[in-house]
Coordinates of C-alpha atoms and ligand atoms in Angstrom, one line a residue:
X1 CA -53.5 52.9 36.9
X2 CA -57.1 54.3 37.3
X3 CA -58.5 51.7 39.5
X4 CA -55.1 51.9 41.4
X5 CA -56.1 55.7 41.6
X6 CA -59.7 54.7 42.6
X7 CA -58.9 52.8 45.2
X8 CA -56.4 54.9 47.0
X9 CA -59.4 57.7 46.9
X10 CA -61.9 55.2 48.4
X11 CA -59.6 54.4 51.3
X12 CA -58.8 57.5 51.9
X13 CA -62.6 58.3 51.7
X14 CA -63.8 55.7 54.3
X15 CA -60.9 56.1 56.6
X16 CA -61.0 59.7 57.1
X17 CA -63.9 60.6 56.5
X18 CA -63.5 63.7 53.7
X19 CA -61.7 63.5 50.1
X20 CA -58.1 64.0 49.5
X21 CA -57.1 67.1 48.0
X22 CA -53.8 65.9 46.0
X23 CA -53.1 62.6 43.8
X24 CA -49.2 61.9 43.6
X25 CA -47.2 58.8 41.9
X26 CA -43.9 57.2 41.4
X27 CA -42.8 54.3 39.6
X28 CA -40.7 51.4 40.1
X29 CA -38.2 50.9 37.4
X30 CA -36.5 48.0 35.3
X31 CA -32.6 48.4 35.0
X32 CA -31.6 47.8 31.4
X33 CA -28.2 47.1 32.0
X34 CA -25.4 48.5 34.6
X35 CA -26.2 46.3 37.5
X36 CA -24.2 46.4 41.0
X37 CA -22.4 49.8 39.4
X38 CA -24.2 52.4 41.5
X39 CA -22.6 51.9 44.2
X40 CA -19.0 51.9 43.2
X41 CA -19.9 55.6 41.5
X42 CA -20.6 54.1 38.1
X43 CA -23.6 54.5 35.3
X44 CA -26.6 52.4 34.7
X45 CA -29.3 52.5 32.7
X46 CA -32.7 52.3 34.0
X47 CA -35.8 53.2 32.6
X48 CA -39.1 53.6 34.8
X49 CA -41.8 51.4 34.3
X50 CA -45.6 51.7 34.0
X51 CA -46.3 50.0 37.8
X52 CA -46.6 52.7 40.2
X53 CA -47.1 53.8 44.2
X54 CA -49.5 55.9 44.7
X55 CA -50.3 58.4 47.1
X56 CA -53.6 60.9 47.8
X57 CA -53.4 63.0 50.7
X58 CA -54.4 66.5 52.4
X59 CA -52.5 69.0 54.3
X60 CA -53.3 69.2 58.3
X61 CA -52.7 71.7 60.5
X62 CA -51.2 69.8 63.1
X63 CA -47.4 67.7 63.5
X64 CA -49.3 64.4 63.0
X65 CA -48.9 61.9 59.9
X66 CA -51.7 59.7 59.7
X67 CA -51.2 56.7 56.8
X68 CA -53.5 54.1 55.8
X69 CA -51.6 51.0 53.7
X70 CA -54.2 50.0 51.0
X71 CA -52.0 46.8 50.0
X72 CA -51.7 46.0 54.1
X73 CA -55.4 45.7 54.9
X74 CA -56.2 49.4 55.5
X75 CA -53.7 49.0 58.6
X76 CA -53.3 52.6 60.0
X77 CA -50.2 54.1 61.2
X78 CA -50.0 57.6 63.4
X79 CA -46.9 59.8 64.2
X80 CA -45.8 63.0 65.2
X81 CA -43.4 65.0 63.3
X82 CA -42.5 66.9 66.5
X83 CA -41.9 64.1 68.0
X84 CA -38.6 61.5 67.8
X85 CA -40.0 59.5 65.2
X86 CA -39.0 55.5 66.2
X87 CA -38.8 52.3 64.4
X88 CA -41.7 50.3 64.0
X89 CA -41.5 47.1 64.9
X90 CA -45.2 45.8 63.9
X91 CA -45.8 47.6 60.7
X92 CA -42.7 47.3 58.5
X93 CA -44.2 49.1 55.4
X94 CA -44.2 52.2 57.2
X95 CA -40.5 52.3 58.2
X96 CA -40.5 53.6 54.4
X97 CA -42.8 56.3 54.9
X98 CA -41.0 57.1 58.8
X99 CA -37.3 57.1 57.2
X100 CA -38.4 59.8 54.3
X101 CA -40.2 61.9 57.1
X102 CA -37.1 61.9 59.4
X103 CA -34.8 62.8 56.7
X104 CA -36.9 65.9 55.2
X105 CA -37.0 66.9 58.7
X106 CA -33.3 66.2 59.0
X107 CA -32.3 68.1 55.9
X108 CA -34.6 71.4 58.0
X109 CA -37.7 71.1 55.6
X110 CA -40.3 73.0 56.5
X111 CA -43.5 70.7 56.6
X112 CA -46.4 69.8 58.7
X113 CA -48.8 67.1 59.4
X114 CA -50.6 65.1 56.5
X115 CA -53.2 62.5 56.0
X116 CA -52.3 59.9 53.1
X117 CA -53.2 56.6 51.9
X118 CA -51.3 54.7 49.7
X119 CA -51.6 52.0 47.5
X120 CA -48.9 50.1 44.7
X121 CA -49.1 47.5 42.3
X122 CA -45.0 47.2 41.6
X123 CA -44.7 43.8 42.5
X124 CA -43.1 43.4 45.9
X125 CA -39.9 41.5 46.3
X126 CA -39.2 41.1 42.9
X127 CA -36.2 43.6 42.5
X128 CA -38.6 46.2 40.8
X129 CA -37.9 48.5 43.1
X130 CA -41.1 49.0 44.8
X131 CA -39.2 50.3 48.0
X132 CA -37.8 52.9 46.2
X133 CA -41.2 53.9 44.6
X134 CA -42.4 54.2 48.4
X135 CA -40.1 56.3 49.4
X136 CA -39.6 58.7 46.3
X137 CA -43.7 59.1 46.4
X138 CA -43.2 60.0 49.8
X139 CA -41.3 62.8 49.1
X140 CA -43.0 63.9 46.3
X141 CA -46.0 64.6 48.5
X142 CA -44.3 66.4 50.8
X143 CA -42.6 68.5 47.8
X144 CA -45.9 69.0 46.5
X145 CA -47.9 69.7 49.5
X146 CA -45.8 71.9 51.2
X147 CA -44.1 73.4 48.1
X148 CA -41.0 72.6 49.6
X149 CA -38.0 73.8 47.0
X150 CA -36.4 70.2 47.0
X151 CA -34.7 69.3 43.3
X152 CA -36.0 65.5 42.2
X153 CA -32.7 64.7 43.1
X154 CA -32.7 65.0 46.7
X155 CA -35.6 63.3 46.7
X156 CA -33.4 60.3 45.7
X157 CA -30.9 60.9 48.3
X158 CA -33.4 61.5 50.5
X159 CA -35.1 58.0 49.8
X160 CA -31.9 56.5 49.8
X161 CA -31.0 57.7 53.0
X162 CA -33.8 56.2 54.8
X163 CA -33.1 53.4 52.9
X164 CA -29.9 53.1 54.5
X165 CA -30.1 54.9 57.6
X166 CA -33.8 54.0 58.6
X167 CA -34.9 50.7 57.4
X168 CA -31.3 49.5 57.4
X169 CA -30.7 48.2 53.5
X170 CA -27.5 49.6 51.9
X171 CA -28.6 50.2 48.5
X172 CA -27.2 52.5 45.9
X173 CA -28.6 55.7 44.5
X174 CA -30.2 53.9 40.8
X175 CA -33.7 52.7 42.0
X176 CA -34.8 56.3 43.8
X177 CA -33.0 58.1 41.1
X178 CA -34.8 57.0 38.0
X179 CA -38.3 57.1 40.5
X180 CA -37.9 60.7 40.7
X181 CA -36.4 61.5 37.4
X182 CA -37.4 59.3 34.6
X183 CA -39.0 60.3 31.5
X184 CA -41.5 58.6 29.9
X185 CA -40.4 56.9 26.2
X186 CA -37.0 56.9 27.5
X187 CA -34.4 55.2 29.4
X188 CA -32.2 57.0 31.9
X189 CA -28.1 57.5 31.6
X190 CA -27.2 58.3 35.2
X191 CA -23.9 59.0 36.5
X192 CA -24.1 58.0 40.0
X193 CA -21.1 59.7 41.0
X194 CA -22.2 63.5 39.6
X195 CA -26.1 62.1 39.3
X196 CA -25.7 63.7 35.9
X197 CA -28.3 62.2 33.9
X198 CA -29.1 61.8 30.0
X199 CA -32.8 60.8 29.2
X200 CA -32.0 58.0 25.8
X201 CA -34.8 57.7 23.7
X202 CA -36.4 54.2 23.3
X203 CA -37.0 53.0 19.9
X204 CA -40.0 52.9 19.0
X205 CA -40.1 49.5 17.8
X206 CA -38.7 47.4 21.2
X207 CA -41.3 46.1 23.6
X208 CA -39.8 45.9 27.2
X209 CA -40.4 42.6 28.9
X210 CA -39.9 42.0 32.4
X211 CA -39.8 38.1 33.7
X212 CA -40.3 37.2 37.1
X213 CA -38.7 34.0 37.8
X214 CA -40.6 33.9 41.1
X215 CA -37.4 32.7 42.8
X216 CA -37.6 33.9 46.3
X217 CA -35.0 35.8 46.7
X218 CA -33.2 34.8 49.7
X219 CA -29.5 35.9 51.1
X220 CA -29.9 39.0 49.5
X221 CA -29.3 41.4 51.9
X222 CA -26.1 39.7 53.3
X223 CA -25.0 38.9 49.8
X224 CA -25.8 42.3 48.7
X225 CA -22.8 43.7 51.4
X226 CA -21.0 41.2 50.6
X227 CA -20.3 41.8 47.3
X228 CA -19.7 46.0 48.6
X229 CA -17.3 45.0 50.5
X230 CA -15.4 43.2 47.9
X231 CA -15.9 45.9 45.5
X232 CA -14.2 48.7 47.8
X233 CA -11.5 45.8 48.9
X234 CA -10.4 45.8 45.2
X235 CA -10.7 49.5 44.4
X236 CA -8.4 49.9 48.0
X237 CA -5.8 47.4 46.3
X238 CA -6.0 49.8 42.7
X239 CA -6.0 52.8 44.6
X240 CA -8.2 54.6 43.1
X241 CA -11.7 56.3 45.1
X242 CA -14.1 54.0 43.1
X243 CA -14.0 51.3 41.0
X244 CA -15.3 53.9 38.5
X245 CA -11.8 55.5 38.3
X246 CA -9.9 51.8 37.7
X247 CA -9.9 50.0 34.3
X248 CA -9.1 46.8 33.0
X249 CA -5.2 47.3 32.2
X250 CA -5.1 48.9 36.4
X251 CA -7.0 45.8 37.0
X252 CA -5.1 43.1 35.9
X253 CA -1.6 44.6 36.6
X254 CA -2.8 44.1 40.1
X255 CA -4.5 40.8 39.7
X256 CA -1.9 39.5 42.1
X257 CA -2.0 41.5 45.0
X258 CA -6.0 40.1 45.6
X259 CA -7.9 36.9 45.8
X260 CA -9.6 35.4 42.4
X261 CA -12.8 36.5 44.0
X262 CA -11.7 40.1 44.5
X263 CA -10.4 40.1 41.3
X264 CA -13.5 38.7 39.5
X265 CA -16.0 40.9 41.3
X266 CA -14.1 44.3 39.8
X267 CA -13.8 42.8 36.7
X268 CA -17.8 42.3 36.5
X269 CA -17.6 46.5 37.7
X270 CA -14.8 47.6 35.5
X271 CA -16.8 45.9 32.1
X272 CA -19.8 46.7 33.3
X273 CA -19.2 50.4 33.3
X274 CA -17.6 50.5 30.0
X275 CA -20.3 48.3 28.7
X276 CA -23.5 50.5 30.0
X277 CA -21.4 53.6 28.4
X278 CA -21.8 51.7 24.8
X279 CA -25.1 50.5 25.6
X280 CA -26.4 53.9 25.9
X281 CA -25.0 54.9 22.9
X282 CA -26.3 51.5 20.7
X283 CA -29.6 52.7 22.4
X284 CA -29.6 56.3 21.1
X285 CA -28.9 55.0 17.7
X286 CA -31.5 52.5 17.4
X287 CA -28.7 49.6 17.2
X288 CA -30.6 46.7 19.0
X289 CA -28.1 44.1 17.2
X290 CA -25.3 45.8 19.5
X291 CA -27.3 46.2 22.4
X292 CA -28.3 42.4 22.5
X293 CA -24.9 42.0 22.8
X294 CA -24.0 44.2 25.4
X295 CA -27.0 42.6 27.6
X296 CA -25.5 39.1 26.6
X297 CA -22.1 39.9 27.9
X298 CA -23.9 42.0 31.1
X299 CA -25.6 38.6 32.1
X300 CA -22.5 36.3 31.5
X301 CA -20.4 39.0 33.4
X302 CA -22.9 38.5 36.5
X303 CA -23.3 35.2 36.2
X304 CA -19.4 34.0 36.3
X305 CA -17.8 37.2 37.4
X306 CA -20.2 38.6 40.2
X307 CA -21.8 35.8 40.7
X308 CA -25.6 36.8 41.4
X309 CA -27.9 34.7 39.5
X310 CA -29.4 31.6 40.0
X311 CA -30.1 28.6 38.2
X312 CA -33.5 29.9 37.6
X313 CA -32.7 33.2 36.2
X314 CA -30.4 31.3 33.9
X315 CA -32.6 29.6 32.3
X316 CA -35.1 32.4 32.3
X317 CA -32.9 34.4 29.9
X318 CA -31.6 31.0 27.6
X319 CA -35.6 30.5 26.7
X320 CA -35.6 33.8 25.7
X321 CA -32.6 34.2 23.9
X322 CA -33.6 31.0 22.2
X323 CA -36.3 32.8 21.0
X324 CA -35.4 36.3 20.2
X325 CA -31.6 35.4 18.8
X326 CA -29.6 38.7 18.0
X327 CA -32.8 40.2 17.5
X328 CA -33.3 40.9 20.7
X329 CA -31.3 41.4 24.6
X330 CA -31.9 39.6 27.7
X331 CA -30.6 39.6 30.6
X332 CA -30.7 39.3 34.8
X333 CA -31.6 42.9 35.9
X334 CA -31.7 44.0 39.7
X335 CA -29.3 43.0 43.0
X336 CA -29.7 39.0 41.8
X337 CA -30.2 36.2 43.5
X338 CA -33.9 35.9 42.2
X339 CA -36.2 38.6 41.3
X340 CA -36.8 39.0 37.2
X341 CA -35.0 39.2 34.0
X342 CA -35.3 41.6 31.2
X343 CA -35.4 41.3 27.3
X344 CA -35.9 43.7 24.7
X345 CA -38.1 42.3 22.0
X346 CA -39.4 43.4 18.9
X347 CA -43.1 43.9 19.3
X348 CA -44.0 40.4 16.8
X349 CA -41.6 38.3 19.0
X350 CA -43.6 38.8 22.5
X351 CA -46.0 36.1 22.3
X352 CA -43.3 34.1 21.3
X353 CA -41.1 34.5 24.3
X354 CA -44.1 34.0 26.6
X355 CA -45.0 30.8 25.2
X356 CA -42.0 29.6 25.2
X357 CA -41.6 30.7 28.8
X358 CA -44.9 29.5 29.7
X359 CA -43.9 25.9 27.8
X360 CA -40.3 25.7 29.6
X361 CA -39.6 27.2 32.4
X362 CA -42.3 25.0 34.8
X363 CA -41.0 21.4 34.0
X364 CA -36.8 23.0 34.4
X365 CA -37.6 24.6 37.6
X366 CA -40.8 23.9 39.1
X367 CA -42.0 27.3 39.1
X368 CA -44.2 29.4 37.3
X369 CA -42.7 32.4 35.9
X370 CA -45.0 36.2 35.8
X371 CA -44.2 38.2 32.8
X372 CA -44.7 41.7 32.5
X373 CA -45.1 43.9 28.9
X374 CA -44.4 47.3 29.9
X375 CA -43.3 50.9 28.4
X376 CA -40.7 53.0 29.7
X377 CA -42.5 55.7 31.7
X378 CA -42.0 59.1 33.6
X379 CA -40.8 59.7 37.1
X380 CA -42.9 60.7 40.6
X381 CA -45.2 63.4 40.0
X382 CA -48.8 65.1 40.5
X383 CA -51.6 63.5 38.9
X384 CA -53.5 65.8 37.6
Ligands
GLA1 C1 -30.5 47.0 44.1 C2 -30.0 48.3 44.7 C3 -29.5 49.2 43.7 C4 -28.4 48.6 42.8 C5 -28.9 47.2 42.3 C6 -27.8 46.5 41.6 O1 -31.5 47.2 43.2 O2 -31.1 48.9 45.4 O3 -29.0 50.4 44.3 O4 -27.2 48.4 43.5 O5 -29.4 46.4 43.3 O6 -27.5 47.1 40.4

């Protein structure tokens, strides 16, 4: 991360003219299992990852935001907090930065002007929640710069909210969640309905391995509502708030009164709930034989139920399975359609799961896979 650091300072530097006073981070995060369960008030269980966004700025003593995008050419974008703050058309990475502004101001947040530049290496477009890193550092500036009394929590929300209300994506509370709040060494139990969360130790002997199939991810925004609005269709026919509240037995007793899809869909929920429940507990107790199970039944579950990978994911996690057995999980991780896979694998196995990636997954697919070896690290904070 130092050069990351280094080069944020620099821009800063030769943009405005005088040093920053503050250095500020947030991660992007790999979900371990619990996937498309946020939203229907569910758990998951991320952990953050050792890829960050990173901000340095300085207070002003004026209503205007100045940014400068490392990662977009040094492009500089102006606002004024006093002002309506719009849309931009032209510069899309700011809309992150825009959307958190509004909402602090929204929630009556007592902040001022600021110079920042940023800078991130979580890969973009990958499902590695980069967007959420964005807007979580965002608001952990302001926090920190303004000493606003704001809990890590509604920092989420508030990244969430822009997410939804400002850029116009309709995701779930995980990503900014286990930005702000996760602990380094550990994974994350969150409820997303209380946003009670429970830190779960990693063992010490797992190495987390994230595989980018380097499938672009297309349809994933219209799939993404799609499968919402087949989630709260089934948990309408059940009755019951959220598909949180319904369970298997509810489920099938039902089965006739929806479509097969309908069905399927909030039978990947339903299992997948119970199933990141156990997984957090096979975590906590060191019981990777049980967790490589849990992952193998999460992937199956998205893949026939929910129906969000592709043919390139699958074969991402059956070279790695072939490899690391019942020694080791793997599975899609993310919204789908694209973006990575991730195994846990005992430190002496890693080389072996990237050469076998590196030896297979070219000639099946035709593309080139980017794997990732990383540690479970802490949420958005200062750097000292
Ligand atoms: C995306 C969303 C999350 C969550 C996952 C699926 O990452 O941003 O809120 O819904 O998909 O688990």
């Amino acid at each position: 991360m130092s050069s990351l650091i280094q080069n944020v300072k620099t821009c800063f530097q030769s943009v405005f003219q005088y040093p920053a006073t503050h250095c500020i981070q947030a991660p992007g995060r790999v979900n371990l299992i619990g996937e498309h369960t946020d939203y229907n008030d569910g758990f998951v269980l991320p952990c953050a990852i050792n890829y960050q966004t990173v901000v340095v700025a300085s207070k002003r003593s004026d209503n205007v935001v100045r940014v400068v995008s490392v990662d977009y050419g040094n492009e500089v974008d102006e606002f004024d907090i006093s002002k309506a703050i719009t849309f931009s058309q032209d510069k899309m990475w700011s809309n992150y930065i825009r959307g958190v502004v509004q909402c602090l101001l929204e929630q009556g947040y007592d902040i001022q002007g600021l110079d920042l530049a940023v800078s991130g290496n979580v890969p973009q477009g990958a499902g590695l929640s980069s967007s959420a890193a964005l807007e979580v550092v965002i608001g952990q500036t302001f926090k920190v710069l303004f000493g606003l009394e704001i809990s890590q929590a509604e920092i989420a929300l508030i990244g969430q909210r822009a997410e939804n209300e400002f850029v116009g994506c309709n995701c779930g509370i995980m990503d900014q969640m286990i930005s702000a709040e996760g602990r380094q060494d550990h994974a994350m139990l969150l409820d997303c309905r209380s946003l009670e969360t429970q830190a779960v130790a990693m063992p010490n002997d797992v190495s987390v391995v994230i595989i980018n199939s380097n499938k672009q991810r297309g349809l994933v925004d219209s799939e993404y509502n799609t499968r919402r609005e087949q989630c709260e269709e089934a948990a309408r026919v059940l009755e019951v708030q959220a598909l949180r509240d319904a369970t298997e037995e509810m489920l099938n007793a039902k089965r006739s009164d929806m479509t097969e899809v309908v069905f399927k869909r909030a039978r990947h929920v339903i299992t997948e709930n119970a199933r990141t429940l156990e997984a957090a507990k096979a975590l906590a107790n060191d019981d990777i034989e049980q967790m490589a199970k849990l992952m193998a039944q999460s992937h199956a579950s998205m893949r026939d139920d929910f129906a969000i990978t592709v043919k390139e994911i699958d074969s991402l996690v059956e070279i790695v399975k072939a490899v690391v057995g019942e020694e080791g999980g793997v599975r899609m991780t993310g919204g789908g359609f694209g973006g990575c896979i991730v195994a846990l694998v005992p430190p002496r196995l890693v080389d072996f799961v990237k050469a076998a990636v590196e030896a297979q997954y070219q000639s099946l697919t035709g593309l080139e896979a980017s794997i990732y070896v990383c540690q479970a690290s802490q949420g958005a904070g200062l750097i000292k």
